[in-house]
XYZ file of C-alpha atoms in Angstrom:
772
model
C -29.979 -6.502 -6.721
C -32.917 -6.835 -5.610
C -32.234 -3.811 -2.172
C -31.231 -1.574 -5.184
C -34.978 -2.125 -6.931
C -36.425 -1.285 -4.155
C -38.617 -4.762 -4.392
C -38.851 -8.201 -3.204
C -38.974 -11.208 -4.893
C -42.943 -12.347 -3.680
C -45.715 -11.321 -2.018
C -48.802 -12.889 -0.938
C -51.739 -11.387 1.102
C -54.734 -13.673 2.784
C -57.892 -13.820 0.945
C -61.801 -15.319 1.440
C -60.349 -17.023 -2.041
C -57.041 -18.469 -0.621
C -53.857 -16.857 -0.322
C -52.431 -15.048 -3.228
C -49.279 -14.744 -4.478
C -47.751 -12.087 -6.478
C -44.874 -12.955 -7.681
C -42.461 -9.946 -8.924
C -40.241 -11.761 -12.551
C -37.178 -8.911 -12.520
C -36.632 -9.077 -8.909
C -36.377 -12.689 -9.156
C -34.182 -12.954 -12.339
C -31.366 -10.409 -10.075
C -31.799 -13.134 -7.281
C -30.713 -15.569 -10.034
C -28.229 -14.025 -11.388
C -26.844 -13.019 -7.865
C -26.850 -16.364 -7.068
C -24.671 -17.357 -10.256
C -22.099 -14.400 -9.982
C -21.736 -16.024 -5.946
C -21.216 -19.460 -7.029
C -18.572 -17.828 -10.095
C -16.458 -16.285 -7.771
C -16.395 -19.224 -6.058
C -15.300 -21.833 -8.397
C -13.227 -18.948 -9.436
C -10.831 -18.534 -5.821
C -11.176 -22.567 -5.332
C -9.392 -22.917 -8.698
C -6.626 -20.180 -8.158
C -6.608 -22.070 -5.017
C -5.750 -25.064 -6.634
C -4.118 -23.723 -9.854
C -1.332 -21.248 -7.057
C -1.522 -24.060 -4.932
C 0.991 -26.572 -6.821
C 2.703 -23.514 -8.995
C 5.397 -24.165 -10.442
C 3.713 -27.199 -11.534
C 0.205 -27.365 -13.454
C -2.490 -29.629 -14.288
C -0.843 -30.422 -17.403
C 2.787 -31.128 -15.823
C 0.998 -33.552 -14.226
C -0.583 -35.371 -17.005
C 2.764 -35.789 -18.405
C 4.117 -37.452 -15.436
C 1.213 -39.894 -15.511
C 1.765 -39.800 -19.036
C 5.626 -40.861 -19.239
C 5.082 -43.655 -15.871
C 2.463 -45.440 -17.954
C 4.788 -45.000 -20.857
C 7.423 -46.669 -19.598
C 5.687 -49.355 -18.233
C 4.284 -50.179 -21.564
C 8.228 -49.759 -22.371
C 8.733 -53.009 -19.420
C 11.027 -50.163 -18.064
C 10.181 -49.977 -14.211
C 11.101 -45.512 -13.546
C 9.542 -46.820 -9.721
C 11.922 -49.294 -8.686
C 9.542 -51.341 -7.402
C 7.082 -48.879 -5.885
C 4.403 -49.231 -8.152
C 3.833 -52.144 -7.120
C 3.972 -52.188 -4.250
C 0.987 -49.647 -4.452
C -0.511 -52.367 -5.915
C -0.104 -54.932 -3.570
C -1.682 -52.086 -0.657
C -4.720 -51.302 -2.399
C -7.827 -53.295 -0.603
C -9.102 -56.692 -2.162
C -12.220 -57.386 -3.273
C -14.873 -55.691 -5.945
C -15.702 -52.333 -7.229
C -13.097 -50.186 -9.025
C -9.861 -52.413 -8.013
C -11.107 -56.076 -8.986
C -9.319 -56.445 -12.708
C -5.409 -56.231 -12.439
C -5.367 -53.757 -15.477
C -7.434 -51.246 -13.157
C -5.142 -51.860 -9.893
C -1.998 -51.184 -12.341
C -3.168 -48.013 -13.911
C -4.609 -46.412 -10.040
C -0.745 -47.340 -8.302
C 1.270 -45.504 -11.472
C -1.442 -42.670 -11.088
C -1.312 -42.642 -6.931
C 2.772 -42.775 -7.324
C 2.911 -40.634 -10.701
C 0.790 -37.699 -7.921
C 3.784 -38.555 -5.783
C 6.762 -37.916 -7.973
C 4.298 -34.463 -9.463
C 3.425 -33.536 -5.659
C 7.675 -34.103 -4.278
C 9.076 -31.900 -7.669
C 6.686 -29.589 -6.527
C 8.153 -28.611 -3.416
C 11.837 -29.537 -4.609
C 10.948 -26.186 -7.250
C 9.678 -24.228 -4.277
C 12.329 -24.913 -1.608
C 14.817 -24.430 -4.227
C 13.048 -21.176 -5.374
C 12.832 -19.874 -1.838
C 16.446 -20.989 -1.620
C 17.641 -19.289 -4.653
C 15.417 -16.050 -3.351
C 16.748 -15.791 0.038
C 20.486 -14.555 -2.505
C 20.853 -10.995 -1.937
C 24.198 -11.220 -3.331
C 23.122 -9.382 -6.823
C 21.987 -5.960 -4.784
C 25.640 -4.865 -3.743
C 27.282 -5.488 -6.879
C 27.972 -2.607 -8.769
C 25.109 -1.156 -11.860
C 27.181 -2.886 -15.042
C 29.499 -4.702 -13.521
C 27.737 -8.519 -12.948
C 29.110 -11.523 -11.336
C 28.942 -14.899 -12.678
C 26.973 -15.656 -9.457
C 24.571 -14.194 -10.258
C 24.431 -15.000 -13.495
C 23.940 -17.767 -13.014
C 21.442 -17.132 -9.537
C 19.071 -15.366 -12.649
C 19.075 -17.545 -15.125
C 18.237 -20.732 -11.895
C 15.859 -18.013 -11.021
C 14.137 -17.321 -14.656
C 13.588 -21.360 -14.575
C 12.048 -22.299 -12.012
C 9.177 -18.884 -12.142
C 9.118 -18.576 -15.941
C 5.606 -20.240 -16.632
C 2.859 -17.371 -16.011
C 2.906 -17.182 -12.056
C -0.777 -15.403 -10.386
C -0.976 -13.004 -8.234
C 0.015 -14.967 -5.131
C 2.013 -18.061 -7.408
C 4.887 -16.809 -5.273
C 3.396 -16.871 -1.160
C 4.962 -20.139 -0.404
C 8.009 -19.036 -2.352
C 9.626 -15.867 -0.132
C 11.866 -16.509 2.338
C 10.806 -15.239 5.508
C 12.329 -11.812 7.296
C 15.533 -13.363 8.728
C 15.929 -12.008 12.900
C 19.828 -10.100 12.285
C 22.483 -10.524 14.986
C 22.051 -8.029 18.417
C 25.701 -7.207 18.254
C 25.594 -6.292 13.955
C 22.646 -3.954 15.001
C 23.786 -2.153 17.957
C 26.630 -1.609 15.335
C 24.520 0.254 13.175
C 22.562 1.620 15.677
C 25.639 3.414 17.306
C 27.190 4.460 13.664
C 23.702 5.697 12.858
C 24.170 8.610 15.661
C 27.389 8.983 15.976
C 26.997 12.573 13.861
C 24.247 13.273 15.757
C 25.758 13.521 19.380
C 29.147 15.438 20.913
C 31.722 12.547 22.746
C 30.126 13.221 25.459
C 26.647 11.848 24.639
C 28.132 9.715 21.504
C 30.113 8.257 24.919
C 26.424 7.363 27.003
C 24.989 5.826 24.456
C 27.660 3.456 24.282
C 28.003 1.929 27.676
C 23.618 1.217 27.936
C 24.550 -0.219 23.547
C 26.896 -2.115 25.385
C 25.381 -3.088 28.406
C 22.118 -3.822 26.365
C 23.616 -5.868 24.055
C 25.385 -8.406 26.899
C 23.510 -8.863 29.202
C 19.701 -8.463 28.250
C 19.626 -8.697 24.494
C 20.594 -12.329 24.333
C 17.506 -13.632 26.166
C 14.835 -11.519 24.288
C 16.690 -12.127 21.087
C 15.584 -15.610 22.131
C 12.196 -15.132 22.204
C 12.567 -13.121 18.288
C 14.015 -15.759 16.623
C 11.927 -18.679 18.319
C 8.851 -16.079 17.210
C 10.250 -15.913 13.122
C 10.529 -19.636 13.132
C 6.674 -19.530 13.275
C 5.939 -16.766 12.192
C 5.202 -16.006 8.356
C 6.946 -12.383 9.384
C 8.653 -11.896 13.084
C 7.156 -7.543 12.362
C 4.817 -7.224 10.651
C 1.886 -8.358 12.445
C 3.450 -6.602 15.255
C 4.095 -3.246 13.590
C -0.281 -3.093 11.995
C -0.944 -3.929 16.243
C 1.612 -1.939 18.136
C 2.238 1.133 15.449
C -1.206 1.457 13.612
C -4.100 -0.032 15.316
C -3.282 0.673 18.936
C -2.076 4.609 18.299
C -5.518 6.252 20.260
C -4.417 9.870 18.175
C -6.186 10.684 15.540
C -6.359 9.153 12.077
C -6.076 12.417 10.228
C -2.733 13.885 9.714
C -1.250 11.498 12.167
C -2.031 8.562 9.693
C -3.359 9.172 7.074
C -1.729 10.044 3.757
C -3.011 10.681 0.475
C -2.592 10.840 -3.598
C -2.892 13.096 -5.919
C -4.868 12.657 -9.637
C -2.520 13.317 -13.665
C -1.482 17.119 -12.776
C -0.911 17.567 -16.036
C -3.596 16.786 -18.267
C -7.185 17.000 -18.144
C -9.533 14.555 -19.652
C -12.501 16.460 -18.741
C -14.741 18.399 -16.575
C -17.420 16.703 -15.903
C -17.432 15.440 -12.174
C -20.007 12.098 -12.520
C -18.635 11.682 -15.920
C -14.798 11.173 -14.213
C -16.206 9.048 -11.783
C -18.214 6.957 -13.761
C -14.977 5.533 -15.729
C -12.473 5.304 -12.499
C -15.104 3.562 -10.253
C -15.216 1.365 -13.468
C -11.943 1.114 -13.528
C -11.529 0.637 -10.229
C -14.527 -2.578 -9.654
C -12.170 -4.411 -13.139
C -9.089 -3.834 -10.641
C -11.077 -5.533 -7.656
C -12.072 -7.996 -10.426
C -8.420 -8.868 -11.550
C -7.503 -9.112 -8.415
C -10.431 -11.303 -6.752
C -9.130 -13.407 -10.055
C -5.179 -13.023 -9.436
C -5.470 -12.133 -12.932
C -2.956 -8.926 -11.893
C 0.952 -10.061 -12.857
C 2.944 -9.858 -9.112
C 5.552 -7.329 -8.918
C 9.225 -7.766 -9.950
C 11.945 -6.556 -8.937
C 14.859 -6.284 -12.121
C 11.771 -8.473 -13.872
C 13.038 -11.459 -12.080
C 12.501 -11.424 -7.882
C 8.705 -11.393 -6.577
C 8.115 -9.003 -4.731
C 5.788 -10.032 -1.813
C 1.470 -9.298 -2.297
C -0.492 -10.025 0.139
C -0.910 -6.591 1.706
C -3.004 -5.955 -2.145
C -5.623 -8.776 -0.570
C -7.395 -5.980 1.964
C -7.112 -2.985 -0.799
C -11.315 -2.818 -0.976
C -14.623 -3.785 1.347
C -11.973 -2.829 4.188
C -12.481 -0.427 7.045
C -11.205 0.154 10.681
C -13.210 -0.374 13.156
C -12.261 1.599 16.024
C -11.584 -0.196 19.642
C -11.264 1.187 22.978
C -7.993 0.014 23.372
C -6.967 -0.760 20.083
C -8.604 -0.699 16.518
C -9.291 -4.267 14.032
C -9.644 -4.652 10.729
C -12.810 -5.009 9.170
C -12.569 -7.235 5.936
C -15.634 -8.531 3.508
C -14.817 -11.016 0.440
C -17.167 -9.219 -1.215
C -18.782 -6.335 -1.450
C -21.614 -4.565 -4.239
C -21.901 -0.855 -3.246
C -19.923 1.981 -2.646
C -20.947 4.847 0.530
C -21.153 7.832 -1.258
C -21.159 11.825 0.887
C -22.251 14.926 -0.662
C -23.657 18.165 0.503
C -23.740 16.220 4.614
C -25.716 13.713 3.259
C -24.697 9.988 2.604
C -25.912 7.263 -0.525
C -25.767 4.228 -1.097
C -24.818 3.214 -4.495
C -24.696 -0.261 -6.103
C -22.096 -0.997 -8.700
C -24.136 -4.241 -9.788
C -27.048 -5.277 -11.215
C -28.150 -8.027 -10.927
C -24.669 -9.869 -11.995
C -23.415 -6.661 -14.523
C -20.905 -4.191 -13.159
C -22.940 -1.442 -14.131
C -20.762 0.467 -17.703
C -19.032 4.092 -16.014
C -22.409 5.508 -18.244
C -24.769 4.103 -15.426
C -22.532 4.982 -12.736
C -22.157 8.949 -14.670
C -26.118 9.038 -14.493
C -26.340 7.440 -10.677
C -23.698 10.113 -9.209
C -25.686 12.632 -11.519
C -28.230 11.891 -9.482
C -26.370 12.033 -6.671
C -25.082 15.592 -7.023
C -28.797 16.601 -7.856
C -30.360 15.697 -5.024
C -31.578 18.386 -3.343
C -32.908 16.775 -0.004
C -31.213 18.423 2.675
C -29.250 16.774 5.720
C -30.835 14.809 8.826
C -29.748 16.464 12.483
C -26.348 15.450 13.138
C -25.661 13.962 9.552
C -23.533 16.858 7.547
C -20.165 16.108 10.344
C -20.891 12.649 11.278
C -17.644 12.062 9.507
C -15.484 13.615 12.166
C -16.176 10.651 14.352
C -12.632 9.319 12.035
C -11.054 11.901 11.871
C -11.013 12.655 16.005
C -9.568 10.170 18.623
C -10.179 6.484 18.815
C -11.532 6.133 22.369
C -14.320 8.760 21.838
C -14.908 7.603 18.277
C -15.326 4.075 19.768
C -17.969 5.233 22.449
C -19.902 6.577 20.440
C -20.088 4.028 18.051
C -21.057 1.617 20.812
C -23.451 4.537 22.702
C -25.192 5.669 19.642
C -24.496 3.349 16.091
C -24.828 -0.442 17.751
C -28.476 -0.803 16.767
C -31.803 0.771 14.993
C -31.386 2.525 11.386
C -27.785 3.837 13.236
C -26.733 0.673 12.399
C -27.388 0.021 9.561
C -26.749 3.258 7.955
C -23.251 2.664 9.259
C -22.798 -0.950 8.078
C -23.874 0.119 4.952
C -20.962 2.464 5.406
C -18.651 0.304 6.895
C -19.065 -2.434 4.356
C -18.741 -0.377 1.248
C -16.171 -1.811 -1.071
C -14.677 2.332 -0.109
C -15.905 5.399 0.318
C -16.657 8.460 -2.409
C -16.330 12.146 -0.840
C -18.029 14.824 -3.900
C -16.680 18.063 -3.084
C -17.947 21.229 -3.829
C -15.363 22.612 -4.225
C -12.503 23.250 -7.517
C -8.697 22.226 -7.336
C -6.539 21.570 -10.045
C -3.104 22.327 -10.964
C -1.494 25.780 -12.299
C 1.674 25.891 -13.203
C 1.289 29.160 -13.568
C 0.188 29.134 -9.804
C 2.278 27.719 -7.531
C -0.489 27.907 -4.539
C -2.587 25.493 -5.665
C -1.087 22.140 -5.855
C -0.462 22.547 -1.780
C -3.701 23.509 -1.408
C -5.034 20.353 -3.379
C -2.696 18.428 -1.437
C -4.448 20.452 1.851
C -7.751 19.390 0.697
C -6.720 15.745 -0.307
C -5.032 15.034 3.484
C -7.418 16.285 5.919
C -10.054 18.006 3.372
C -12.553 20.233 6.096
C -12.396 16.817 8.723
C -15.905 15.350 8.259
C -15.951 14.530 4.117
C -13.677 11.717 4.048
C -14.795 8.446 6.443
C -10.623 8.679 7.348
C -11.635 4.371 8.781
C -12.337 3.487 5.326
C -9.404 1.567 3.474
C -9.671 4.506 0.947
C -11.347 7.400 0.106
C -11.800 8.157 -3.811
C -12.538 12.368 -3.173
C -14.057 13.840 -6.625
C -13.303 17.862 -6.709
C -15.853 20.023 -8.580
C -14.325 20.395 -11.497
C -12.774 16.386 -12.681
C -10.555 16.819 -10.737
C -9.244 13.332 -8.060
C -7.508 12.361 -5.010
C -7.221 9.639 -2.793
C -6.698 9.221 1.025
C -5.601 6.316 2.379
C -5.124 4.953 5.905
C -2.163 3.333 6.547
C -3.023 0.128 9.372
C -3.699 -2.236 6.087
C -1.091 -1.275 3.770
C 1.638 1.312 2.058
C 1.808 3.435 -0.346
C 3.306 1.315 -3.045
C 0.229 -0.374 -3.007
C -1.961 2.527 -3.300
C 0.392 2.975 -6.376
C -0.633 0.043 -7.927
C -4.077 0.222 -8.403
C -3.904 4.180 -8.985
C -1.584 3.761 -11.574
C -3.975 1.168 -13.135
C -7.463 3.391 -12.600
C -5.649 6.290 -14.385
C -3.947 4.427 -17.120
C -7.767 2.910 -17.829
C -9.308 5.931 -17.439
C -7.272 8.175 -20.194
C -6.513 4.664 -22.799
C -9.748 2.517 -22.255
C -12.179 4.210 -21.386
C -12.027 7.620 -22.845
C -14.862 9.881 -23.102
C -17.115 11.968 -25.338
C -16.858 15.457 -27.597
C -18.038 16.751 -24.780
C -16.709 14.856 -22.025
C -19.378 12.682 -20.343
C -18.594 8.645 -20.742
C -18.969 6.439 -23.608
C -22.387 5.069 -24.633
C -26.145 6.074 -23.255
C -26.596 4.934 -19.915
C -29.809 2.866 -18.139
C -32.546 5.617 -16.645
C -34.326 2.093 -15.612
C -31.942 1.686 -13.189
C -33.298 2.908 -9.374
C -31.387 6.134 -7.647
C -29.529 5.853 -5.559
C -30.541 5.149 -2.273
C -30.113 7.664 1.032
C -28.939 6.538 4.504
C -31.193 7.017 6.881
C -29.869 8.079 10.424
C -31.105 9.183 14.008
C -28.579 10.619 16.074
C -29.244 12.606 19.229
C -27.904 15.430 20.588
C -25.417 13.931 23.114
C -23.932 11.918 19.873
C -24.235 15.676 18.407
C -22.096 17.071 20.959
C -19.657 14.531 20.527
C -19.660 14.916 16.387
C -18.813 18.429 17.101
C -16.413 17.645 19.897
C -14.149 15.320 17.273
C -14.564 17.896 14.900
C -12.622 20.863 16.564
C -10.174 18.519 17.521
C -9.762 17.208 13.789
C -9.404 21.226 12.808
C -7.481 21.952 15.175
C -4.827 19.565 13.743
C -5.864 19.946 10.286
C -5.667 24.383 10.726
C -1.955 23.068 11.717
C -0.806 21.800 8.916
C 1.420 23.521 7.036
C 1.842 22.084 3.857
C 4.566 23.075 0.361
C 3.909 21.103 -2.518
C 6.261 21.795 -5.817
C 7.401 20.354 -8.898
C 10.926 20.529 -8.915
C 11.419 21.540 -13.231
C 15.295 22.525 -13.806
C 15.779 18.872 -13.782
C 14.515 14.898 -13.089
C 16.078 11.372 -13.138
C 17.602 12.105 -16.249
C 20.766 14.842 -14.620
C 21.195 12.664 -11.314
C 22.096 9.205 -13.794
C 24.795 11.279 -14.841
C 26.486 11.917 -11.779
C 26.265 8.332 -11.595
C 24.938 7.676 -8.337
C 20.871 6.321 -7.403
C 17.741 9.407 -7.659
C 17.743 8.040 -3.883
C 20.226 9.219 -3.036
C 20.459 11.943 -4.352
C 17.765 13.414 -3.220
C 18.703 12.849 0.021
C 21.546 14.193 0.351
C 19.819 17.358 -1.130
C 17.814 16.797 2.003
C 19.959 16.865 4.581
C 22.906 19.651 2.764
C 18.414 21.973 2.865
C 17.701 20.773 6.427
C 21.517 21.951 8.171
C 20.635 24.880 6.194
C 17.226 25.141 7.416
C 18.065 24.743 10.563
C 21.791 25.079 11.809
C 21.480 20.984 12.676
C 21.130 17.788 11.533
C 18.542 15.282 13.161
C 18.069 11.914 12.687
C 16.914 10.937 9.483
C 13.109 8.405 8.335
C 13.724 6.723 5.179
C 11.120 4.058 4.361
C 11.805 1.481 2.588
C 9.925 -2.262 1.171
C 10.719 -5.286 2.564
C 8.340 -7.343 -0.208
C 11.275 -9.817 -1.091
C 10.435 -11.812 2.105
C 6.987 -12.559 2.984
C 4.571 -10.409 4.404
C 6.962 -8.073 4.528
C 6.125 -4.237 5.094
C 8.826 -1.386 5.930
C 12.502 -1.113 7.022
C 13.803 2.385 8.139
C 16.743 3.958 6.553
C 18.795 6.345 8.534
C 20.026 8.768 5.702
C 21.487 10.681 7.654
C 24.679 9.505 8.429
C 28.443 10.516 9.064
C 29.365 10.770 5.001
C 26.222 12.796 4.489
C 27.306 14.938 7.550
C 30.833 15.537 6.233
C 29.790 16.091 2.889
C 27.158 18.924 4.188
C 29.450 20.569 6.191
C 32.377 20.815 3.288
C 29.361 22.095 0.740
C 28.695 24.774 3.916
C 32.287 25.724 4.502
C 32.965 27.112 1.184
C 36.658 26.194 1.235
C 36.456 22.615 -1.114
C 37.735 22.488 -4.262
C 34.802 20.683 -6.482
C 36.897 17.957 -6.696
C 37.104 17.229 -3.273
C 33.521 17.919 -2.877
C 32.412 15.086 -5.630
C 34.234 12.475 -3.692
C 32.859 13.402 -0.190
C 29.484 13.612 -2.562
C 30.448 9.838 -4.113
C 31.446 8.712 -0.597
C 28.028 10.163 1.150
C 25.777 9.017 -1.884
C 27.785 5.017 -1.577
C 27.126 4.662 1.715
C 22.854 5.255 2.105
C 22.894 3.229 -1.178
C 24.525 0.403 0.763
C 22.185 1.546 4.225
C 19.071 0.974 1.737
C 20.153 -2.303 0.064
C 21.211 -3.801 3.632
C 17.087 -2.770 4.576
C 15.701 -3.935 1.832
C 17.492 -8.027 2.439
C 16.518 -7.769 6.337
C 19.330 -6.212 7.892
C 17.709 -3.245 8.994
C 18.216 -1.416 12.418
C 14.940 -0.099 13.814
C 12.403 -3.229 13.181
C 14.737 -5.172 15.155
C 15.138 -3.194 17.787
C 11.541 -2.405 17.915
C 10.506 -6.086 17.988
C 13.493 -6.867 20.867
C 11.383 -4.020 22.850
C 7.600 -5.715 22.763
C 9.531 -9.048 23.741
C 10.732 -6.580 26.869
C 7.555 -4.978 27.737
C 6.085 -8.840 27.483
C 8.636 -10.591 30.088
C 8.624 -7.354 31.780
C 12.501 -6.420 31.685
C 13.198 -2.614 31.664
C 15.827 -1.855 29.424
C 16.546 1.733 29.190
C 18.916 1.946 26.097
C 15.700 0.556 24.245
C 13.855 2.908 25.918
C 15.931 5.978 24.388
C 15.909 5.249 21.772
C 12.165 3.807 20.924
C 11.475 7.927 22.277
C 14.340 9.633 19.296
C 11.959 11.389 17.332
C 11.885 11.685 13.626
C 12.601 15.144 12.901
C 12.728 14.780 9.249
C 10.719 11.680 7.817
C 10.674 10.839 4.477
C 9.873 8.691 1.655
C 10.598 8.765 -2.230
C 7.006 7.351 -3.619
C 6.817 4.595 -6.687
C 5.658 5.006 -10.021
C 4.925 2.902 -13.150
C 4.709 -0.259 -11.316
C 2.462 -1.491 -14.192
C 3.605 -0.437 -17.806
C -0.114 0.504 -19.418
C 2.106 3.364 -21.447
C 5.167 4.825 -23.087
C 5.641 7.777 -20.754
C 8.509 8.786 -23.704
C 5.300 9.156 -25.890
C 2.329 10.651 -22.994
C 5.313 12.843 -21.185
C 2.403 15.146 -19.266
C 0.428 12.169 -18.170
C 2.723 12.207 -14.698
C 0.862 12.261 -11.553
C 2.346 14.547 -8.758
C 2.303 11.572 -6.446
C 1.414 12.361 -1.974
C 2.211 13.016 1.006
C 1.334 12.733 4.248
C 1.402 14.967 7.686
C 4.380 15.878 9.999
C 5.777 12.786 12.817
C 7.893 14.878 15.282
C 5.374 18.372 16.407
C 8.657 20.342 15.584
C 9.457 18.540 12.523
C 9.440 18.331 8.821
C 7.200 15.769 6.514
C 8.809 15.231 2.920
C 7.720 12.983 0.178
C 8.430 12.927 -3.293
C 8.499 11.115 -6.089
C 11.479 11.111 -9.350
C 8.497 12.079 -12.033
C 10.638 11.002 -15.269
C 13.765 12.240 -16.979
C 12.714 15.992 -16.666
C 10.990 16.628 -12.709
C 10.309 15.571 -9.655
C 7.821 16.547 -7.100
C 7.907 17.767 -3.730
C 4.862 17.220 -0.700
C 6.973 19.558 2.743
C 4.434 19.404 5.560
C 5.477 21.136 9.225
C 3.165 22.709 12.060
C 2.350 26.290 12.306
C 2.622 25.983 15.827
C 6.292 25.319 15.819
C 8.476 28.603 15.666
C 11.201 26.317 14.748
C 9.906 24.974 11.502
C 8.316 26.141 8.033
C 7.291 23.939 5.476
C 8.159 26.814 2.427
C 11.049 27.802 3.146
C 12.032 24.247 3.496
C 11.625 23.650 0.150
C 12.688 26.535 -1.081
C 16.247 25.558 0.455
C 15.315 21.866 -0.983
C 15.052 23.716 -4.260
C 18.556 25.569 -3.939
C 20.183 22.338 -2.685
C 19.496 20.107 -5.809
C 20.989 23.356 -7.483
C 24.614 22.808 -5.668
C 24.694 19.006 -6.199
C 24.003 19.262 -9.944
C 26.267 22.617 -9.602
C 28.937 19.860 -8.946
C 28.781 17.388 -11.320
C 28.652 20.280 -14.638
C 31.325 19.198 -17.194
C 33.255 22.373 -17.800
C 32.922 23.901 -21.088
C 35.757 23.758 -23.373
C 37.148 25.737 -26.753
C 37.597 23.703 -30.163
């Protein structure tokens, strides 16, 4: 905190009378408190490491085993079957703590008990890992649970009943299995059958069988070997080759956005909303560091992998000429802030104390009131993170490797996260449909230089107090950001609160020094690179058409009455909407999680199936009876649910083929089949946004506390990106993106087709009215 106070712990001057020391008690106090805080964190990490390392055991259970062993010995019962005596004879002879027989006996029993305890922990962990490898429960019909699954659930609950910490289950999670090549090829051919005519399908079948019989066995051996050695055979390659080695701009192509609560507003005061929000975020980070956050559990009993949460804060993506790297710090005590073309460093702590919301509000208000102009080249500096990665890497090395530019850049990259204070106001007005789309566009890319796209996430604050996030994708997937965001919005609304005038509760400390302006010396050559990156990013941003809307006729409630999963219902509606929009089917990407496995991330569900296309064609023909259409729909929904479950349980198609392709490249093996598969465009890329990962409030009592989810840019130049959130019993939010430059796509047109498709599906299941 000494830097924040712009003071030093001591100064001295040499005079004729000697050396005159001048101590700053306040600075020394903060140095002392910072040291104490650092040691507290170390001790907490050590304690958590021990508790996590012995889970599902505990120090108490160790003491129980020791006492039981000693108690049996005093009753002349040797539960060790002679092992205690062997240990006692092996102890070194001589003076010291081993000199008395009683001490040697106690020490021997303690060693034996510890061995039994450790063996028990290992046994329980391996048993839990074996139990978690069972996924039969996912494939059972709702309400028809088998006896095997009931016994399995009881055993899992028994082995994980003690209160777990965030990472307690990590070593008990099974590894992601490598599917058999024949199974993957079969599912792949099945997925492309509705997209190819007979001649094209026959050609692809020949390529696939040739690959399966000749090339694949060798590649598969290397992949199986990697799966034995690595924690996850996919995730490290996925992060490196899909994200970090990408040389195209992050804006639109990779980063995604998340919206605020849209139906209520806690305050209109920009600085106050930031005060509460950032205080809640650092509270979450503290819980994260202390592992006090409960693991996400499927069905309340199956733990999801938590490793992605490790890099949520204090993380930035550093550009490189060939590949980027993710830089993660164990701690950061400040945030970087952008406002009106100026960069600031704002400290989050005073000594070891986290600033209270009212103090943070005061600090942000000081930034908002600061009249100083941007320095030359400073205003559009962040456009470097929005342009090409090679250009950014070269500029970073040439202009930011020394002096004040290096120091200022480090202040941004070493921040807990980035905060953008926008001068514009955005919000969702249900009476103005375009307002939600404009809000989404502002979050997706802003003006291309008021977001630091390399940070793990940028917190965006609009002038009217509305918030949002822009998140970098390499370090984690959207559900991880969703977990943080739910905590923050719940804490802001139900725990921190505001005064009647919309300010944070309490009185701020006016003695706090103001946030520090970052200083830059940006030469003309660098300014030219910044402008070039800005033009690249602006062209991308201007080409994005985003159409966001709230679907109000129904939500989860009605869909459940159709006896199908809400996700399958929406995905089939998307297939119907796309066929009406384009007159053809396309390869469809839906993201699913593989977090039931250690270090799992995502897998692809290929939502365009023979069953869904049969239903869509029958709907378009309008010649089938409703009963027949319902039957076709149920077959399509059942197929989709089965594919989703296969993807979640490690039997997906695309990650396996992706890894086989990488092995072929490492070995210098050419595969026409893999080359064609990996080049196929996803013209419809979809994702469902998770919600209610944390139960911070009852949605039935607070139905208007709804976030609208978030979205992303289109994956293909002539395709659509669609994210959706089934936000309760009676509403669904959609975010549809496309490119203006494509004459074949139109986001609003597709959105209208989605609306109509949902209504048509609901109409199929309406029970006819009968006269009484």
